PDB file of C-alpha atoms in Angstrom:
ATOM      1  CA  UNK A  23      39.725  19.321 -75.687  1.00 37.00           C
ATOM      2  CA  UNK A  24      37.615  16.617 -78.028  1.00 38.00           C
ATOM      3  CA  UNK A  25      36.549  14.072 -75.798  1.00 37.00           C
ATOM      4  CA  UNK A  26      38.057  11.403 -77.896  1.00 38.00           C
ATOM      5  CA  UNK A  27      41.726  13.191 -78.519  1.00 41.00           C
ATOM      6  CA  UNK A  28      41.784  15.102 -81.762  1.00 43.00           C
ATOM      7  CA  UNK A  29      43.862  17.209 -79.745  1.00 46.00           C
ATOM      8  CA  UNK A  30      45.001  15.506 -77.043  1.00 50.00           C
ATOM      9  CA  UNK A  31      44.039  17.545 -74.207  1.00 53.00           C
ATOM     10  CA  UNK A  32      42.140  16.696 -71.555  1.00 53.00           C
ATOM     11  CA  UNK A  33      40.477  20.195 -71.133  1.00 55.00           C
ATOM     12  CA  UNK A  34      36.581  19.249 -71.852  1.00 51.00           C
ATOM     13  CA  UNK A  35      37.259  16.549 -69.201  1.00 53.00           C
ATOM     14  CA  UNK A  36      38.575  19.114 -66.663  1.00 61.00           C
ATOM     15  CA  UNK A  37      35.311  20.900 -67.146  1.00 63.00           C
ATOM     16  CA  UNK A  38      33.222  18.159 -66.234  1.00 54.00           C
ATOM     17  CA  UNK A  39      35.008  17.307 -63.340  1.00 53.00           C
ATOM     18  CA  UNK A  40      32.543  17.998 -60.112  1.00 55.00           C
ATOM     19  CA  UNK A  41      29.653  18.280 -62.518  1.00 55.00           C
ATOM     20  CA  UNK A  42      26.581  16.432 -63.580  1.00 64.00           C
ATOM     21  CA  UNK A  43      27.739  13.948 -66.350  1.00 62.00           C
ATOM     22  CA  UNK A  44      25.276  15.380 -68.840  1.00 75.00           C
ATOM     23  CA  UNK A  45      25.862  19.452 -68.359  1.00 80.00           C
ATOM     24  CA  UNK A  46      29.419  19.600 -70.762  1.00 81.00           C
ATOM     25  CA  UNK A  47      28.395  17.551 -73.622  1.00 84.00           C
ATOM     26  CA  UNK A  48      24.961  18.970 -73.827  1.00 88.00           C
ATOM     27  CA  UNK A  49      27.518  22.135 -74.203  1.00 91.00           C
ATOM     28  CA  UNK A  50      30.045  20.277 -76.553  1.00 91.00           C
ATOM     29  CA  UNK A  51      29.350  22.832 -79.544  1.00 95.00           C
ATOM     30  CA  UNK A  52      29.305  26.024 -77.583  1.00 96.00           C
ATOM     31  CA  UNK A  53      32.463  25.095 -76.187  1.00 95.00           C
ATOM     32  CA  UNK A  54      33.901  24.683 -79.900  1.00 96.00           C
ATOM     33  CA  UNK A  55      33.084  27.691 -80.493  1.00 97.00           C
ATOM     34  CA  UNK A  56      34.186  29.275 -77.856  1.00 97.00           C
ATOM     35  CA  UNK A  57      37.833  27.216 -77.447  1.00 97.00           C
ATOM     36  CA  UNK A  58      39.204  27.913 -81.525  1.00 97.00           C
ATOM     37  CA  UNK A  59      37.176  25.136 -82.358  1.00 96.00           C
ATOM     38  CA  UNK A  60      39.379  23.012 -79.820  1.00 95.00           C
ATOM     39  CA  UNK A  61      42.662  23.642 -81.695  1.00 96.00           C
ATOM     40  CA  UNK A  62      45.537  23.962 -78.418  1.00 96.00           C
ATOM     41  CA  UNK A  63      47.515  25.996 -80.989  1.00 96.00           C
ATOM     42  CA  UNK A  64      44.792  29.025 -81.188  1.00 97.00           C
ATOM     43  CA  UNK A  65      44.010  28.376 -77.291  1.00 98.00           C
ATOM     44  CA  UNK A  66      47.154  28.804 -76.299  1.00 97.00           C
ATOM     45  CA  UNK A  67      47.457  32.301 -77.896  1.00 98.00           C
ATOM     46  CA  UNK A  68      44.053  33.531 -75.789  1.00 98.00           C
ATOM     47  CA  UNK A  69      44.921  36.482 -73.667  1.00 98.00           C
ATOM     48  CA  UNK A  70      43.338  38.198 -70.384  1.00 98.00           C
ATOM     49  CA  UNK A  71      40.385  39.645 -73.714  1.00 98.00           C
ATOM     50  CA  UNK A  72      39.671  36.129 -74.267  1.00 98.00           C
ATOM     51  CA  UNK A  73      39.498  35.128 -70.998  1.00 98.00           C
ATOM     52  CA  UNK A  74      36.979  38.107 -70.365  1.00 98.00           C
ATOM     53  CA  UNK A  75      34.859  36.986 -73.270  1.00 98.00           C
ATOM     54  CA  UNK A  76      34.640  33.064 -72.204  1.00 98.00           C
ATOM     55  CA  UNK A  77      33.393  34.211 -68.532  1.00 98.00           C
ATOM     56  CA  UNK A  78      30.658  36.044 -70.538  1.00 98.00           C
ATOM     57  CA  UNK A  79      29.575  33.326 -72.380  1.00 97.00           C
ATOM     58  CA  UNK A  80      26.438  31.903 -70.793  1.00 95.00           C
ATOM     59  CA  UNK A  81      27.100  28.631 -73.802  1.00 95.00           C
ATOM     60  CA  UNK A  82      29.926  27.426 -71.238  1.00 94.00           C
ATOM     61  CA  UNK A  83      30.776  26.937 -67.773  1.00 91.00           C
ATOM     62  CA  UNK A  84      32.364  30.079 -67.007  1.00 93.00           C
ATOM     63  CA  UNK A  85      34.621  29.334 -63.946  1.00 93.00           C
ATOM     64  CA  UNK A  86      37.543  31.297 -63.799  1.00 96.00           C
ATOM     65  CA  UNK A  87      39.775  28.452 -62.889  1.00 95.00           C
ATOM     66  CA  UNK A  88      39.241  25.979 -65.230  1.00 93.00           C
ATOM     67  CA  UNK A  89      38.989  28.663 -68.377  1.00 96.00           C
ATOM     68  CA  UNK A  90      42.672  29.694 -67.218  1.00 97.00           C
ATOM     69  CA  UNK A  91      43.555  25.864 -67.053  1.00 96.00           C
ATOM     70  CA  UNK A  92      42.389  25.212 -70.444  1.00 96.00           C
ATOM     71  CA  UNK A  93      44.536  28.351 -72.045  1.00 98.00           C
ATOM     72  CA  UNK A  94      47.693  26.886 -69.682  1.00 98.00           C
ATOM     73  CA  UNK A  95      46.910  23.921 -70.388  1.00 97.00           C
ATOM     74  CA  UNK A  96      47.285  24.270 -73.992  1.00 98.00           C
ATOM     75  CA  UNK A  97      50.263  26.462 -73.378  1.00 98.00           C
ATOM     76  CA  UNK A  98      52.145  23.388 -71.928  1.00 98.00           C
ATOM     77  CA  UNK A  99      50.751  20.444 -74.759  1.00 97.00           C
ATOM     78  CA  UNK A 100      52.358  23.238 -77.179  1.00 95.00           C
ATOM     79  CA  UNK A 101      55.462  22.472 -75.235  1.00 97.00           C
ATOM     80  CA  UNK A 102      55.189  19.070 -75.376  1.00 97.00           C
ATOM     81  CA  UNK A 103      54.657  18.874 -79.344  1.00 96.00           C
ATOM     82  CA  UNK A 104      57.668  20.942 -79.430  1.00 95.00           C
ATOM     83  CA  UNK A 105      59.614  18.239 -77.437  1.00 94.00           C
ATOM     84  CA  UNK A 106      57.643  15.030 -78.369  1.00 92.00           C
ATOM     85  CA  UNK A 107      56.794  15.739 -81.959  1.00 92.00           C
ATOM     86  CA  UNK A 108      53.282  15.222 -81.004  1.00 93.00           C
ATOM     87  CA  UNK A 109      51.055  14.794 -78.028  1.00 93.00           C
ATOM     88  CA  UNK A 110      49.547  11.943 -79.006  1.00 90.00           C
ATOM     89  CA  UNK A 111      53.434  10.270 -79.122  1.00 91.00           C
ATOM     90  CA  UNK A 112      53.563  11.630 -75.512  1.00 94.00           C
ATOM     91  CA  UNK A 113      50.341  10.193 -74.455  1.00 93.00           C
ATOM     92  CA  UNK A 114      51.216   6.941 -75.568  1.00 90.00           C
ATOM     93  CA  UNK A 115      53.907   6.640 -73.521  1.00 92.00           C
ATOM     94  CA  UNK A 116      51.808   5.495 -70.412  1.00 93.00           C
ATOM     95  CA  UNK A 117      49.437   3.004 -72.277  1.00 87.00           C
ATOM     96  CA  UNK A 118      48.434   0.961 -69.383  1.00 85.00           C
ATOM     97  CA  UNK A 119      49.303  -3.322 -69.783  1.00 79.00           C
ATOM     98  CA  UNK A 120      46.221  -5.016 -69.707  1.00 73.00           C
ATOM     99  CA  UNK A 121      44.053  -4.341 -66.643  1.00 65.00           C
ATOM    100  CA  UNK A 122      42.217  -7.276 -65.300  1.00 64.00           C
ATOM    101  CA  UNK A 123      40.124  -4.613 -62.588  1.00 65.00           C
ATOM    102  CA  UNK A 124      36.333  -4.958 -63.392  1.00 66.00           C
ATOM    103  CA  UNK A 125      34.249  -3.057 -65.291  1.00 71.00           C
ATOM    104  CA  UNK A 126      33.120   0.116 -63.867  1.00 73.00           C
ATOM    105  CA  UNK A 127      34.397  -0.207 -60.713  1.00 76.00           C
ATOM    106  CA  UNK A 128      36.735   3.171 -60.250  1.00 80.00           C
ATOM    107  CA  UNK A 129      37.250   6.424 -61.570  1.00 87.00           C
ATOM    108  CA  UNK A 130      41.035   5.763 -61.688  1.00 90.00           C
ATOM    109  CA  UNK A 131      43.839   3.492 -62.479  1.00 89.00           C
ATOM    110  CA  UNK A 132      47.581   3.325 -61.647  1.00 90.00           C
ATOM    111  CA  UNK A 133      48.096   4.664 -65.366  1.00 91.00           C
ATOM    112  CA  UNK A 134      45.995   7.075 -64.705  1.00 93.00           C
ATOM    113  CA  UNK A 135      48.002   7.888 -61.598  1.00 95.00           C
ATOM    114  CA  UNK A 136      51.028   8.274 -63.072  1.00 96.00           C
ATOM    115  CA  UNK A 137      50.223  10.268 -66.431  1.00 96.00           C
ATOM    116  CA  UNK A 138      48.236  12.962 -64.113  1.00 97.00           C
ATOM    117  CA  UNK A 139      51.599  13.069 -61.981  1.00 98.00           C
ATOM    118  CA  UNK A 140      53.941  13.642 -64.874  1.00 98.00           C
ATOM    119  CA  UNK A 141      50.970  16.069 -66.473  1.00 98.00           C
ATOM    120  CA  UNK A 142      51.004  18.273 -63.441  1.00 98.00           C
ATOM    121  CA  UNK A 143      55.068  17.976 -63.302  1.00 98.00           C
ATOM    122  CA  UNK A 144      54.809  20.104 -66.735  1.00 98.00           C
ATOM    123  CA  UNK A 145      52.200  22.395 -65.411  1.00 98.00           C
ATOM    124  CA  UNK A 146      49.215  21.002 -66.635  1.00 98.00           C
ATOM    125  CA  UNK A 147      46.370  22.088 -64.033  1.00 96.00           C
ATOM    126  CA  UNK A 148      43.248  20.219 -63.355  1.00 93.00           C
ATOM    127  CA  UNK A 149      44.364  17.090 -64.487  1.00 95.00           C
ATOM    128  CA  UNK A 150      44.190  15.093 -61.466  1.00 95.00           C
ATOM    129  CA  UNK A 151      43.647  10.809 -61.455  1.00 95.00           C
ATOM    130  CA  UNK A 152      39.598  10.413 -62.454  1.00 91.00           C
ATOM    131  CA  UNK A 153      39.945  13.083 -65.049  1.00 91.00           C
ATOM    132  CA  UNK A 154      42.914  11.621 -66.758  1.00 94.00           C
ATOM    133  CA  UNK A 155      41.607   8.518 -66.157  1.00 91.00           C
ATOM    134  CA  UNK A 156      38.208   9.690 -67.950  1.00 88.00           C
ATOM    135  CA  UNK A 157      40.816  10.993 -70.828  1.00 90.00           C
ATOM    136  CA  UNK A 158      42.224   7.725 -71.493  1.00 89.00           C
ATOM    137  CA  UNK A 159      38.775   5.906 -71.883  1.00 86.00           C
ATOM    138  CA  UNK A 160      37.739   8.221 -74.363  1.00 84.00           C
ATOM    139  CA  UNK A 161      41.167   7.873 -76.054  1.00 83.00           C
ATOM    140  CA  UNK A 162      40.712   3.923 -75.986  1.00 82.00           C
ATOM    141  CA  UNK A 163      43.188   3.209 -73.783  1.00 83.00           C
ATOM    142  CA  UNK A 164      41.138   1.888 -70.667  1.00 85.00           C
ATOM    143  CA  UNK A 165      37.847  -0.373 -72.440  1.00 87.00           C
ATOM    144  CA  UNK A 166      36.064  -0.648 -68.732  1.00 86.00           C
ATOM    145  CA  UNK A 167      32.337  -1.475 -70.276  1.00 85.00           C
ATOM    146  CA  UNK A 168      30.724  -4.172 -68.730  1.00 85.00           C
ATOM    147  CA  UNK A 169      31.061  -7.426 -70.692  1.00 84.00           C
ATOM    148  CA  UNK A 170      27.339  -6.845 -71.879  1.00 89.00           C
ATOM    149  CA  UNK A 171      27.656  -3.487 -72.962  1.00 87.00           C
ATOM    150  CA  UNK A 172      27.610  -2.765 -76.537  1.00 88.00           C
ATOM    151  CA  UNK A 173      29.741  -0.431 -76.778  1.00 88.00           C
ATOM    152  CA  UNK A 174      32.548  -2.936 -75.578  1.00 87.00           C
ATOM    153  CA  UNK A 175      32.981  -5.057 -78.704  1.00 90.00           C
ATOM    154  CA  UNK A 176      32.815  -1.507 -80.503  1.00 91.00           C
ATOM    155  CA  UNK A 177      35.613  -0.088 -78.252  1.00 89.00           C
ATOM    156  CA  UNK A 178      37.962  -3.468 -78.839  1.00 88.00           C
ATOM    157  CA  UNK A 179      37.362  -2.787 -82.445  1.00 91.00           C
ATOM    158  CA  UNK A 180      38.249   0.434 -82.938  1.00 89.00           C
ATOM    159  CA  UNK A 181      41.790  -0.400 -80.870  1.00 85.00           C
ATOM    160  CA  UNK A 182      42.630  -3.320 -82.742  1.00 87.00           C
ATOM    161  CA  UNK A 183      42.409  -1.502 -85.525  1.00 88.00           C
ATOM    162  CA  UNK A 184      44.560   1.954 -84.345  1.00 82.00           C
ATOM    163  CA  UNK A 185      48.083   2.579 -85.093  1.00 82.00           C
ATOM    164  CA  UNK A 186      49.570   3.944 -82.238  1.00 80.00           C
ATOM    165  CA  UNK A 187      51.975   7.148 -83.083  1.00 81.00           C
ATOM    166  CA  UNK A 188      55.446   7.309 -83.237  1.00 68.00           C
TER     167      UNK A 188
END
């Protein structure tokens, strides 16, 4: 649920989905605490208690839907690590080639496409094309700042310099 993959789900991004940009990370801490810290292995083992306790926590956006996602969500990436050996090794798997589309201009990619299709094929939920797609730009896989941003060169850095799991 870590925007930038320490676990590998997508979950914080399924939250923000259909919501001001700034309302989940302003909530980024109370969300830790509430989700195990965002480790999928303690999420996965919430029950219909936990569930009761998240939609009373005014620290998070308490939508039924999406707090069920999340806990089934981490259900299936414990599935995949059993299968994969790691999420991250199955995540890799649909690195996009070099995209020539520019900067900013969409919310989703044929990669993006693809990986949500195969996600919801294991049961993932709420993992449609612009979320996934906003999962693999925190990841590193998609670098779609302008060519005067910053936070490009940063971005390229950072990638050059990642090993990519096996």
């Amino acid at each position: 649920m870590d925007a930038h993959g320490a676990d590998g789900l997508p979950s914080r991004r399924s939250f923000q989905s259909g919501r001001s940009w700034r309302t989940i990370p302003a909530k980024r801490e109370n969300f830790r605490a509430a989700f195990a810290g965002f480790d999928f292995r303690g999420v996965a083992n919430f029950d219909d208690n936990d569930i009761k306790r998240l939609l009373a926590d005014e620290g998070i956006v308490r939508y039924r839907g999406k707090i069920e996602a999340v806990i089934n969500n981490a259900r299936r990436t414990f599935e995949v690590v059993q299968e994969e050996g790691s999420f991250a090794a199955f995540i890799w798997l649909y690195e996009p080639a070099k995209d020539d589309a520019l900067p900013q201009m969409r919310s989703k990619s044929p990669a993006s496409e693809t990986l949500s299709k195969d996600l919801r094929k294991l049961g993932f939920k709420f993992v449609g094309p612009a979320t996934v797609y906003a999962f693999m730009q925190a990841m590193g896989f998609i670098n779609d700042h302008a060519e005067v941003c910053w936070m490009r060169k940063d971005v390229e850095t950072a990638r050059n310099t990642l090993r990519t799991p096996t």
